XYZ file of C-alpha atoms in Angstrom:
226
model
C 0.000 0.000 0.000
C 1.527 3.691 -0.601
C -0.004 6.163 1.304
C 0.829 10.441 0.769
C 0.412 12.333 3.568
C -0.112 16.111 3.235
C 1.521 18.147 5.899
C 4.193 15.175 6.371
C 6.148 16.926 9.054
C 3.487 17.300 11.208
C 3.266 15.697 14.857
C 0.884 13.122 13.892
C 1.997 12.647 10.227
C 5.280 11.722 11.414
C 4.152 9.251 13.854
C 1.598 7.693 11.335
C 4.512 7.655 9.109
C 7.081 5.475 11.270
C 3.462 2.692 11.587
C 3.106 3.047 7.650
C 7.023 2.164 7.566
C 7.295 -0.089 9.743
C 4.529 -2.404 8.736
C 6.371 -2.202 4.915
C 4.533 -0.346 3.357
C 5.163 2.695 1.297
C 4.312 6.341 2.434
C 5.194 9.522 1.128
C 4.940 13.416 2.723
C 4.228 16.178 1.760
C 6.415 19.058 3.011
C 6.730 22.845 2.467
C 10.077 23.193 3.381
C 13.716 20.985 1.609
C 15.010 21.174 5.670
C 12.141 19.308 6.687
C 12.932 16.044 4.160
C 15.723 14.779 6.516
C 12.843 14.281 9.560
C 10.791 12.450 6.937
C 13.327 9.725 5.433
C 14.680 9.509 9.376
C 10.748 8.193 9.744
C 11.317 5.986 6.595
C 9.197 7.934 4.402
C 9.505 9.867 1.208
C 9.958 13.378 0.993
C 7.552 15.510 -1.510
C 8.511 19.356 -1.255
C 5.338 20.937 -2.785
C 4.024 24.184 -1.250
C 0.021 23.354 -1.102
C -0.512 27.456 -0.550
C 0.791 27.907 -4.533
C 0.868 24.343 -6.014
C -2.136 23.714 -8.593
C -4.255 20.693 -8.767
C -2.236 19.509 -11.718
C 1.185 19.288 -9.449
C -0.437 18.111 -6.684
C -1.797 15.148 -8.492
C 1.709 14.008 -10.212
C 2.788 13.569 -6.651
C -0.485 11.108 -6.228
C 0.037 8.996 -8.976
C -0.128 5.530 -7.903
C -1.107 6.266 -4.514
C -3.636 3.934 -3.124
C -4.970 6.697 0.166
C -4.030 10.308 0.773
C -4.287 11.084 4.683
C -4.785 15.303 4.800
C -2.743 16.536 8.109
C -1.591 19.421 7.060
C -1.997 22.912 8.981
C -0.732 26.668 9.414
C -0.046 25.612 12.699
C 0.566 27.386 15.796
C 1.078 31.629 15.751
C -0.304 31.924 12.404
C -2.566 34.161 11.606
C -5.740 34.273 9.832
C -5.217 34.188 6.292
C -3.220 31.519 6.242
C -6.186 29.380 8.088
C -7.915 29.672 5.124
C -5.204 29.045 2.681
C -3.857 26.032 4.675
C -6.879 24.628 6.649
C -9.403 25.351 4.433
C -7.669 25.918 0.716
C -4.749 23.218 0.775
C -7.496 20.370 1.696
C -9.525 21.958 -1.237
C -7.019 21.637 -3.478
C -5.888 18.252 -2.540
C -8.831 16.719 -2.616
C -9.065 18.012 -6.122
C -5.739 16.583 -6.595
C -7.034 13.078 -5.572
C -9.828 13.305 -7.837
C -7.634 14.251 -10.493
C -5.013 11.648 -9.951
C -8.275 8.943 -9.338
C -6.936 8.079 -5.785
C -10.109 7.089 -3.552
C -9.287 6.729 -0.381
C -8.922 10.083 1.921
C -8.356 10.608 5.567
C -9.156 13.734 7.052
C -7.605 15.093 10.332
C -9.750 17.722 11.038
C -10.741 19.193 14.693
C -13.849 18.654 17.593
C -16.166 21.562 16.998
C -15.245 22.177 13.921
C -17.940 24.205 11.934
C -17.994 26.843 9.131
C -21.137 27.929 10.290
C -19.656 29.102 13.423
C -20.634 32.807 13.787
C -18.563 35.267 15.396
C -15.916 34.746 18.054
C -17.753 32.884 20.951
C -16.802 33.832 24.340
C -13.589 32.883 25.843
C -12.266 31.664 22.650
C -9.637 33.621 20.762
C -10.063 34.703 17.151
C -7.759 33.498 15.103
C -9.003 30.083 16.746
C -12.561 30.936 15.483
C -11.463 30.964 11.897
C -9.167 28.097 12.441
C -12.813 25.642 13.429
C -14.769 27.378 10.431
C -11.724 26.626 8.124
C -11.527 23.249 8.599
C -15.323 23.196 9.072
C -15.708 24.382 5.882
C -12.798 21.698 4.479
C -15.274 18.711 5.557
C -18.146 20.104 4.443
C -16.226 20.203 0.899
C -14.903 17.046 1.176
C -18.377 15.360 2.637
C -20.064 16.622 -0.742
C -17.358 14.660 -2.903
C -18.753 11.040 -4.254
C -15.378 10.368 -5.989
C -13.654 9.973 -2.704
C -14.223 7.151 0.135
C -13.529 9.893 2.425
C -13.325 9.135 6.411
C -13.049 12.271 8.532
C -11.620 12.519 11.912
C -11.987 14.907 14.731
C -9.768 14.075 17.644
C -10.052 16.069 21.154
C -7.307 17.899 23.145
C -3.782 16.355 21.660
C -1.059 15.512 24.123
C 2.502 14.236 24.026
C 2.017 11.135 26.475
C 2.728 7.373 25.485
C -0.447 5.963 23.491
C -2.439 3.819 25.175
C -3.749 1.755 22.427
C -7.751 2.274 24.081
C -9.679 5.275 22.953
C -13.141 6.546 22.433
C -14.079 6.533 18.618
C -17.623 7.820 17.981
C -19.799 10.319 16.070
C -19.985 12.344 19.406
C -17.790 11.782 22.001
C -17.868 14.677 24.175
C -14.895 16.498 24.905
C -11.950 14.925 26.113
C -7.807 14.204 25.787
C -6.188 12.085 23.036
C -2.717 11.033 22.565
C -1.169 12.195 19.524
C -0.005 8.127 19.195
C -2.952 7.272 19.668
C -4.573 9.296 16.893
C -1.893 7.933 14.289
C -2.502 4.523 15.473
C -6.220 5.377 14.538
C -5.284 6.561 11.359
C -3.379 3.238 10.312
C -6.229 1.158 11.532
C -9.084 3.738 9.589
C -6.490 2.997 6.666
C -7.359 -0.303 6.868
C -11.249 -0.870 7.280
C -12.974 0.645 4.179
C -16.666 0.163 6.322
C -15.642 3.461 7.821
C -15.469 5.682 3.973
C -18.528 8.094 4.558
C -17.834 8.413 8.185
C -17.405 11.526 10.305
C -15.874 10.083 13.700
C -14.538 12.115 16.910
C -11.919 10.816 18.710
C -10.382 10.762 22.581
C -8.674 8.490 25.307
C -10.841 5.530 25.882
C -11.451 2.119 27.274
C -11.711 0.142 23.880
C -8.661 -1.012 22.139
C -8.535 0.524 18.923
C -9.223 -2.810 16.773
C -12.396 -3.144 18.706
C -13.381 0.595 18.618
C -12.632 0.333 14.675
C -14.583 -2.272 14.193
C -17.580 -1.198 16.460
C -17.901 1.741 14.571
C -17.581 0.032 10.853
C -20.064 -2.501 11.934
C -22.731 0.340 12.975
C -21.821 1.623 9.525
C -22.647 -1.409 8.022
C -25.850 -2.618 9.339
């Protein structure tokens, strides 16, 4: 299986890329920047340099080709500002999703956020701004990529990330209510979502749990299924 991963150096694309490695099979990243590649082949994956805020849909899907999933974990990241939510969040998922079509690659994972929304109005108490266009950006990249019937498109909204040891058990559901994930644990998810095609058409939030992640995969492709 060869896998792409947009936003390769990411926290959780890096992690998801060491499981895709390690199990044999082939993954590929997407980076912005050449002094990121050396991260990326250290994880045993293969460096793409594309920029996804200037690429078109025509580059982006020469570096698809023969891809059998595309896993979308790319963001502007922490201290950006709001523009670049929309070009990032919002645009680059856009465009690679376009890309996917283009390059006839089915199979699309999502990391997206809880809550979520391009509906969201305003700036709702407490919350800062430039976080308020970072939930309607990516809101309004799954309600893009939930319109496309070219894609078997899974999307996944995991809680509060932190840096602790996965625990292999989490809490996969439509709604979960709020709660802490492991950023292992969400690339573990993202191997095993890989893996179970049941879940295509499924918007799923994610935190720490009881279930081991087989089980909670399963439970929630079986639900999908009946």
């Amino acid at each position: 299986m060869r896998t792409v991963i947009a936003g390769g150096h990411g926290q959780i694309a890096l992690r998801l890329e060491r499981l895709l490695a390690g199990r044999g099979d082939e993954v590929a990243g997407i980076v912005r920047r050449p002094e990121q590649a050396s991260d990326l082949l250290a994880a045993g994956a293969e460096p793409v340099v594309c920029d996804l805020e200037t690429a078109d849909v025509a580059e982006v899907a020469r570096h698809l080709e023969g891809a059998d999933a595309v896993v979308f974990a790319a963001g502007a990241g922490p201290g950006s500002g709001n523009a670049r939510k929309d070009t990032v969040d919002r645009g680059a998922a856009v465009l690679c999703a376009d890309a996917a079509e283009a390059a006839g690659v089915r199979r699309w994972l999502m990391v997206s956020a809880m809550s979520a929304d391009a509906s969201l109005q305003g700036t709702p108490e407490g919350m800062d701004p430039v976080f308020a266009d970072y939930l309607r950006a990516k809101g309004a990249a799954d309600d893009d990529l939930r319109a496309r019937t070219n894609l078997d498109w899974t999307v996944l909204r995991p809680g509060r990330l932190t840096d602790g040891p996965g625990t292999g058990r989490v809490h996969l559901a439509p709604e979960t209510g709020r709660g802490e994930v492991t950023r292992d644990d969400v690339a573990a998810v993202l191997l095993a979502l890989l893996d179970e095609p049941r879940t295509a058409g499924l918007t799923l939030e994610l935190i720490g749990g009881r279930m081991p992640i087989p089980e909670a995969i399963d439970e929630v492709a079986g639900v999908a299924g009946s």
